[in-house]
Coordinates of N, CA and C in Angstrom, one line a residue:
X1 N -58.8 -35.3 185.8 CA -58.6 -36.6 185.2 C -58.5 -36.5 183.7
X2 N -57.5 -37.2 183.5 CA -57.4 -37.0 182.0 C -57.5 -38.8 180.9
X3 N -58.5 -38.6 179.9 CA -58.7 -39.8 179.4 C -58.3 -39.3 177.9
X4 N -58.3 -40.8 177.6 CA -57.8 -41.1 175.8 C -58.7 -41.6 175.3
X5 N -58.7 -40.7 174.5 CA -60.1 -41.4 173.1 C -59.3 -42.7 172.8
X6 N -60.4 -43.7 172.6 CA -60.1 -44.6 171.5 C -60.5 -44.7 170.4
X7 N -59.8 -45.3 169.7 CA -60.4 -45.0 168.0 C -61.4 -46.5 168.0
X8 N -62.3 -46.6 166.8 CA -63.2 -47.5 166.9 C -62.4 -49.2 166.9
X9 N -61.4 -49.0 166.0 CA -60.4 -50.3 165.4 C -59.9 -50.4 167.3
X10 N -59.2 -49.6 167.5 CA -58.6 -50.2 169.3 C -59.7 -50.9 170.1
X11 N -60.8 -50.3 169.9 CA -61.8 -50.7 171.1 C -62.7 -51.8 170.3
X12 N -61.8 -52.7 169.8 CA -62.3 -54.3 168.9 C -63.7 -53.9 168.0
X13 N -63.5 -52.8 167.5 CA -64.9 -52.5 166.6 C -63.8 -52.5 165.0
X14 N -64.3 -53.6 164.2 CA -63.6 -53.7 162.8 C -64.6 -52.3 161.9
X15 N -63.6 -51.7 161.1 CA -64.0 -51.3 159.7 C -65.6 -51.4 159.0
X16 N -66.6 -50.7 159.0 CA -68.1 -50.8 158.6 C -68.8 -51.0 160.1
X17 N -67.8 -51.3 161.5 CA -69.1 -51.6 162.4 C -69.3 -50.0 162.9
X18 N -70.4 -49.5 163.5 CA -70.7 -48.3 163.7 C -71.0 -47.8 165.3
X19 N -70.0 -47.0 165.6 CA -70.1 -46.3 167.0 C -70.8 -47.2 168.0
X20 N -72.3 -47.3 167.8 CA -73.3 -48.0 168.2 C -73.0 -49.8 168.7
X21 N -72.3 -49.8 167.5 CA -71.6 -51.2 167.6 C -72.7 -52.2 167.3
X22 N -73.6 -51.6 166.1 CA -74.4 -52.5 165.3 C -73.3 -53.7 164.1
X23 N -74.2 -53.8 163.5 CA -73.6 -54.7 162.6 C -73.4 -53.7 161.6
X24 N -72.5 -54.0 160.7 CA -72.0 -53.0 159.7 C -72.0 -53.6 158.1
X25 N -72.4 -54.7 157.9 CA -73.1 -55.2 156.8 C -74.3 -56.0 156.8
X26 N -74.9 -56.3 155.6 CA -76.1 -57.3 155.7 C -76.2 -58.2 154.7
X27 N -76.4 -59.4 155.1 CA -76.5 -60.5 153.6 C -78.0 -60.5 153.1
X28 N -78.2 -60.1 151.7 CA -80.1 -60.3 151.6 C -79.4 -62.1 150.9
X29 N -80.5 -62.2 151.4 CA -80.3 -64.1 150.5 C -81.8 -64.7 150.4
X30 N -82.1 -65.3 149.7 CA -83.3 -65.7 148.9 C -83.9 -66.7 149.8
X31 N -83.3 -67.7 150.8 CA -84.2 -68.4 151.9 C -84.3 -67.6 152.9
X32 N -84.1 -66.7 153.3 CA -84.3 -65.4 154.7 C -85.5 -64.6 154.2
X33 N -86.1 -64.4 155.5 CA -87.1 -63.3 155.2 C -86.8 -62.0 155.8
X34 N -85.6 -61.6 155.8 CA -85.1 -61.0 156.9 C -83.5 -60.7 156.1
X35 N -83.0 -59.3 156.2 CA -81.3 -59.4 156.1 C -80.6 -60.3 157.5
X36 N -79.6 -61.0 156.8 CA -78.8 -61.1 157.9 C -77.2 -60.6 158.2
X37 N -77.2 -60.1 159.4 CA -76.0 -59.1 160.2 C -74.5 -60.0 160.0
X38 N -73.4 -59.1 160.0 CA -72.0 -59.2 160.4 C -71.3 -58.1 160.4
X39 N -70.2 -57.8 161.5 CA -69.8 -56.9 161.4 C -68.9 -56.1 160.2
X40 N -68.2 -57.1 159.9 CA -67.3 -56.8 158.4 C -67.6 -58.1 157.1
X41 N -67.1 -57.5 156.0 CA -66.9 -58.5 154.8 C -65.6 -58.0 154.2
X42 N -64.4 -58.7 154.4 CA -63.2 -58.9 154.1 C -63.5 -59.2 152.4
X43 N -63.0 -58.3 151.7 CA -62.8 -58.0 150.0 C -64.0 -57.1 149.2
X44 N -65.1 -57.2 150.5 CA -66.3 -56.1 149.9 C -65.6 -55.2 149.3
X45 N -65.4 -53.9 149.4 CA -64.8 -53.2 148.5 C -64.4 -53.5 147.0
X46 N -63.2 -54.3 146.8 CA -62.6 -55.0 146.1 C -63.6 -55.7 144.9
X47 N -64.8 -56.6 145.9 CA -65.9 -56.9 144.8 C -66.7 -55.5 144.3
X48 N -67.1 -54.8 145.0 CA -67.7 -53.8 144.3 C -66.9 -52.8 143.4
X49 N -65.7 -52.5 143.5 CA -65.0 -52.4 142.3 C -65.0 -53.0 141.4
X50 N -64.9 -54.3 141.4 CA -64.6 -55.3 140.2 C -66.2 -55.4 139.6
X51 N -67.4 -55.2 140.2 CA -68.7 -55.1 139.9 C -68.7 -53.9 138.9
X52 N -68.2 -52.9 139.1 CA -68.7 -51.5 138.5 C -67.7 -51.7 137.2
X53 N -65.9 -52.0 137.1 CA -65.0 -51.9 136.4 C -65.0 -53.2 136.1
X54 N -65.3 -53.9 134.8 CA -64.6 -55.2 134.5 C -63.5 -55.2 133.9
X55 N -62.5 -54.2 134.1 CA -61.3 -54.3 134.2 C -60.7 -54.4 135.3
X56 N -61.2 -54.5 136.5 CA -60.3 -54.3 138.0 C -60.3 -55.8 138.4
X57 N -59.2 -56.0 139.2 CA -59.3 -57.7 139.6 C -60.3 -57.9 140.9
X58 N -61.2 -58.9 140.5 CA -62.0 -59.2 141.7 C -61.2 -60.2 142.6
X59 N -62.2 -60.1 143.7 CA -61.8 -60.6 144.7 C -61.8 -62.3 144.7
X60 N -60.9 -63.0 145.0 CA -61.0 -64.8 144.8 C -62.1 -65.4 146.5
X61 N -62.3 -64.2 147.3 CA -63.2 -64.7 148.0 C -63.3 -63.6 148.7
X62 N -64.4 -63.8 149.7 CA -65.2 -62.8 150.6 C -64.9 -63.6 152.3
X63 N -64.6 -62.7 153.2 CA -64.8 -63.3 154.3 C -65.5 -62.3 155.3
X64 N -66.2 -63.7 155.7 CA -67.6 -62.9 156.6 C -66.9 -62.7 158.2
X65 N -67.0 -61.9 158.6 CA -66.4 -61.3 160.3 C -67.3 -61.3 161.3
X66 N -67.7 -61.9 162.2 CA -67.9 -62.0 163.3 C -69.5 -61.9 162.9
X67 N -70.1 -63.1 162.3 CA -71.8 -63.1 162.0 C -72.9 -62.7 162.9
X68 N -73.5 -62.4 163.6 CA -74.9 -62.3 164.3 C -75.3 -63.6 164.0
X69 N -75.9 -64.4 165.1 CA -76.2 -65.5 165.5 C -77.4 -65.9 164.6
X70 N -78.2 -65.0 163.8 CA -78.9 -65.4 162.8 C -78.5 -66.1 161.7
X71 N -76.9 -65.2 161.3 CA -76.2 -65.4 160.4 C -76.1 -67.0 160.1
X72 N -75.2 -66.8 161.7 CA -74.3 -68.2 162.3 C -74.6 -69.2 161.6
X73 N -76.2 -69.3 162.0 CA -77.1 -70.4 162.1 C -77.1 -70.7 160.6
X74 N -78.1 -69.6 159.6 CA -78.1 -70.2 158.3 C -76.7 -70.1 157.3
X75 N -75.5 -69.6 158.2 CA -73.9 -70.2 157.3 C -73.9 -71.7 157.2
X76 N -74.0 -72.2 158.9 CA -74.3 -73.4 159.4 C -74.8 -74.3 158.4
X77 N -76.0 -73.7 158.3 CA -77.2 -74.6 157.3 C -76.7 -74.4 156.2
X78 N -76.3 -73.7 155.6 CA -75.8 -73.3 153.8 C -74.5 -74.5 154.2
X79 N -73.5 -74.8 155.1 CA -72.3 -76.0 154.8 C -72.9 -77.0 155.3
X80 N -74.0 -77.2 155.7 CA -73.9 -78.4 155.9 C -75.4 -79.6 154.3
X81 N -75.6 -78.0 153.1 CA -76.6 -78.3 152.1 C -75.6 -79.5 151.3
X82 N -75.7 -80.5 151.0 CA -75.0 -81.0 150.3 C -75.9 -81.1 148.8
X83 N -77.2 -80.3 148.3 CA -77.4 -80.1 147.0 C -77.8 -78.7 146.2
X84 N -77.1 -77.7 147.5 CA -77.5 -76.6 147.0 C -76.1 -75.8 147.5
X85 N -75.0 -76.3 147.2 CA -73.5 -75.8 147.6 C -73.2 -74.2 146.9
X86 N -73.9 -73.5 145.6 CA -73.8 -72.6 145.3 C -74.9 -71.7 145.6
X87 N -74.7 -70.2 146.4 CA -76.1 -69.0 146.8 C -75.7 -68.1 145.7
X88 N -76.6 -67.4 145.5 CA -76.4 -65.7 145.1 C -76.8 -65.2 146.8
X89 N -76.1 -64.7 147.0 CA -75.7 -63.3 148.1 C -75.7 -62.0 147.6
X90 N -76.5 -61.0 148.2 CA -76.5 -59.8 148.2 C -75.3 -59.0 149.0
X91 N -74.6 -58.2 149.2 CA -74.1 -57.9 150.2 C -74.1 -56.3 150.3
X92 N -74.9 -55.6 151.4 CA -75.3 -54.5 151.6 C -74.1 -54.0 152.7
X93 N -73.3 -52.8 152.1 CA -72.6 -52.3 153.7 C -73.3 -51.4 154.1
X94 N -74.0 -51.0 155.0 CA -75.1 -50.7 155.7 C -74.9 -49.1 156.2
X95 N -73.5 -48.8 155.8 CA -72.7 -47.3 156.7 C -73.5 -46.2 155.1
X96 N -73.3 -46.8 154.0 CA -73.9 -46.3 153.0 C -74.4 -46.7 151.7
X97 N -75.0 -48.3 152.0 CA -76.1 -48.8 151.2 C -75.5 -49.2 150.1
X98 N -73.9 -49.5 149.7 CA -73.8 -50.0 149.1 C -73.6 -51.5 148.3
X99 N -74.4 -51.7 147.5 CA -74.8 -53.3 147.2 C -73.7 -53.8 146.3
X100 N -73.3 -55.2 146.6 CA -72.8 -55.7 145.6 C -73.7 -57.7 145.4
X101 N -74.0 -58.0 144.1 CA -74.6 -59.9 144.6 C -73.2 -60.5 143.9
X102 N -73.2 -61.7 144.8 CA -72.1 -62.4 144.2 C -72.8 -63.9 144.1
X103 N -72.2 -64.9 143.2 CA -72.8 -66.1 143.0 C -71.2 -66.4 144.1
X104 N -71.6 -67.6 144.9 CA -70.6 -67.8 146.0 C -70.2 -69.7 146.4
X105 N -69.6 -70.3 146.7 CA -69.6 -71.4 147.3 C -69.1 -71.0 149.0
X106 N -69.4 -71.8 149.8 CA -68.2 -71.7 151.4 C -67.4 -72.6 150.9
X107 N -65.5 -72.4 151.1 CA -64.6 -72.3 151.1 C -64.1 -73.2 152.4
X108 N -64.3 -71.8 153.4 CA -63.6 -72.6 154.8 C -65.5 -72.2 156.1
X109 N -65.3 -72.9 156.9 CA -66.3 -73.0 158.3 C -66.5 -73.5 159.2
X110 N -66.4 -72.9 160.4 CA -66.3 -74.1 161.3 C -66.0 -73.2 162.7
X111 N -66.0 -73.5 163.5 CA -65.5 -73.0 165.3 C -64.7 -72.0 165.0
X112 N -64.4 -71.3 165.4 CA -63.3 -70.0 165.9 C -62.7 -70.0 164.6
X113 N -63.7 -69.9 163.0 CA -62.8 -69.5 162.1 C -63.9 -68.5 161.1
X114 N -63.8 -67.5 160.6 CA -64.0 -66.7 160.0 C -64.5 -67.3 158.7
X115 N -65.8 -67.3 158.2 CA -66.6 -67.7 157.2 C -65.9 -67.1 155.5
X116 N -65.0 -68.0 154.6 CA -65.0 -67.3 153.6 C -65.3 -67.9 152.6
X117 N -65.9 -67.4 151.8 CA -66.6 -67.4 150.1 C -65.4 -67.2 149.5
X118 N -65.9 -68.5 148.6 CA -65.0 -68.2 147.1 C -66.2 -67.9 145.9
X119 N -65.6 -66.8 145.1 CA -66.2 -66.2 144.5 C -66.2 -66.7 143.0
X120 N -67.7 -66.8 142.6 CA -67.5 -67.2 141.5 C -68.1 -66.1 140.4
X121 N -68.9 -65.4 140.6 CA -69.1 -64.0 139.9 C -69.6 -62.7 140.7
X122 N -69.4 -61.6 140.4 CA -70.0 -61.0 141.3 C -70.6 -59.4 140.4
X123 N -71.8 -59.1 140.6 CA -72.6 -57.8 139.7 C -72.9 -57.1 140.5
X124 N -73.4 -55.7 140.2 CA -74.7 -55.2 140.9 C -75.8 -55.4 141.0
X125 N -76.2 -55.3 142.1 CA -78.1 -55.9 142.3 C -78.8 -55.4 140.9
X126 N -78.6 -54.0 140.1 CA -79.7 -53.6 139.5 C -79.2 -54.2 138.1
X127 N -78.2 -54.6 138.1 CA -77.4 -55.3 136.8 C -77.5 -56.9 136.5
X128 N -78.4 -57.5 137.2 CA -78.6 -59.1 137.3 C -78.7 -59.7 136.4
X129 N -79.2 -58.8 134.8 CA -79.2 -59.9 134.0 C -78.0 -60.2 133.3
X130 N -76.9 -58.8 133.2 CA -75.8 -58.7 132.7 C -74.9 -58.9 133.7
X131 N -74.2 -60.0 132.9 CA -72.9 -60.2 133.9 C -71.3 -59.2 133.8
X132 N -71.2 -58.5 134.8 CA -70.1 -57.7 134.6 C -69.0 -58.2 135.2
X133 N -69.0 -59.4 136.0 CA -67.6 -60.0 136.0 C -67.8 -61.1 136.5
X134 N -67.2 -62.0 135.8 CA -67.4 -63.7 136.2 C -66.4 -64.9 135.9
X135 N -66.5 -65.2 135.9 CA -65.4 -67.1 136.0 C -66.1 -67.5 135.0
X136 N -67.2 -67.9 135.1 CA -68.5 -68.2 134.0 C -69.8 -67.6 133.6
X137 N -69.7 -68.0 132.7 CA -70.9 -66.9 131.8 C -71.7 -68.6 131.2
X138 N -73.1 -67.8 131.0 CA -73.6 -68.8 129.7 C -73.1 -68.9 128.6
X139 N -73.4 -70.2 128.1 CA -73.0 -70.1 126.8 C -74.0 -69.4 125.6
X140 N -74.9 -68.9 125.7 CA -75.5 -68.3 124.6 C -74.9 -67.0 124.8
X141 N -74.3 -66.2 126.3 CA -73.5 -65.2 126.4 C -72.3 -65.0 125.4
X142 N -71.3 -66.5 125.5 CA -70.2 -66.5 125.4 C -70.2 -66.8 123.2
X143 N -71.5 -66.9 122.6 CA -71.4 -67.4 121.4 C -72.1 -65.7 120.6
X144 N -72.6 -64.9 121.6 CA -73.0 -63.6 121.4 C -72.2 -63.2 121.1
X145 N -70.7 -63.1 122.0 CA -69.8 -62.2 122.1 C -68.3 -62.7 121.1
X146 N -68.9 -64.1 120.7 CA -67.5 -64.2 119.5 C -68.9 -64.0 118.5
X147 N -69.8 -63.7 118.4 CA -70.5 -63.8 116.8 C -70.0 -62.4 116.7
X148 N -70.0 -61.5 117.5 CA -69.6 -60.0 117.3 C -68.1 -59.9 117.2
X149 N -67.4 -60.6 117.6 CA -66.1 -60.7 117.1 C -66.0 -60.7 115.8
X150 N -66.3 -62.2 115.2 CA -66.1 -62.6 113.9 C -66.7 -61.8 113.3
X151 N -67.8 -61.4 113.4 CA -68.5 -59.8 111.8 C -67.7 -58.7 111.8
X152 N -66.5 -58.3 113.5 CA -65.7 -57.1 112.9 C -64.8 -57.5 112.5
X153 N -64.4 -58.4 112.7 CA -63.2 -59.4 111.7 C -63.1 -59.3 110.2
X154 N -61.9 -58.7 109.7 CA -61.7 -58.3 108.3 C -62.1 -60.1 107.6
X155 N -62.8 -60.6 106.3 CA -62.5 -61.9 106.0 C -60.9 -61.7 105.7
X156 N -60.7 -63.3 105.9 CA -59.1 -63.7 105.3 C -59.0 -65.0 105.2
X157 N -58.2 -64.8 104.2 CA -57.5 -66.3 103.8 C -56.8 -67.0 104.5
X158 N -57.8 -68.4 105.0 CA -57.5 -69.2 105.7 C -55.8 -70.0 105.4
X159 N -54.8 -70.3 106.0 CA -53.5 -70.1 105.6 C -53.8 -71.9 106.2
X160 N -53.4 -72.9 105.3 CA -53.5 -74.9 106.3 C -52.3 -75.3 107.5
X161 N -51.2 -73.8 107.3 CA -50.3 -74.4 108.0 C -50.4 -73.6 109.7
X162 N -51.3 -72.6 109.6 CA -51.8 -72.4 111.0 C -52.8 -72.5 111.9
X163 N -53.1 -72.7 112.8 CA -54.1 -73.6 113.6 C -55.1 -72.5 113.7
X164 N -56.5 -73.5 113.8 CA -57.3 -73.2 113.6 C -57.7 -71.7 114.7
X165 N -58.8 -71.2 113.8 CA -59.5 -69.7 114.7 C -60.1 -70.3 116.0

């Protein structure tokens, strides 16, 4: 008798899920006491890149793949908050521990459709107080980083017929 391996992707196991057919990521989130499971996160990568290099383009959202029914439940409950519409999310890929947090809104949700986040900044866990890539920043951030502008700035002669600095 002769049989054919299947590769994990043929036998409906996505990218991060493991032999075992555990879950292959984890969300830590600040109302759980507990990680919660899914098999994949569509742009993980991509954000953890853009976390480490704030030169690389991050991702404009995250999509969550096939949740664990714990998940389900508090996705459920996160679209249906109408005063707490923005989380910080952890996202652990669990094959090799690697973390990315993103500040997030839900995007799309609902029956037979794949949970995605639009991203509004995303760091490393041990990097929380510095933002290494974002949409928005504070503004005492953003008045730090033109004061250091303007002191390497040669002085010059303000010229009336060109618009202001």
């Amino acid at each position: 008798m002769v049989t054919k391996a299947i590769s994990p992707i043929a036998a409906g196991m996505g990218r991060g899920e493991s032999e075992e057919g555990s879950m292959g990521f984890a969300l830590e989130v600040g109302d759980t006491d507990r990680p919660l499971g899914c098999r994949h996160v569509l742009g993980f990568r991509e954000a953890l890149v853009a976390a480490q290099d704030p030169a690389a383009p991050a991702p404009a959202r995250l999509v969550i793949v096939a949740p664990d029914p714990a998940t389900d439940d508090w996705l459920a409950r996160w679209s249906e908050d109408d005063t707490q519409v923005r989380r910080t999310l952890t996202i652990c890929r669990r094959r090799d521990g690697s973390k990315v947090t993103a500040v997030a809104t839900i995007a799309a949700y609902g029956h037979g459709t794949d949970t995605s986040l639009a991203i509004e900044s995303v760091t490393l866990p041990w990097r929380r107080r510095s933002i290494v890539r974002s949409g928005v920043h504070p503004k005492a951030f953003l008045e730090a980083v033109l004061a250091l502008q303007r002191a390497s700035e040669p002085a010059r002669m303000l010229d009336p017929n060109e618009p202001s600095p």
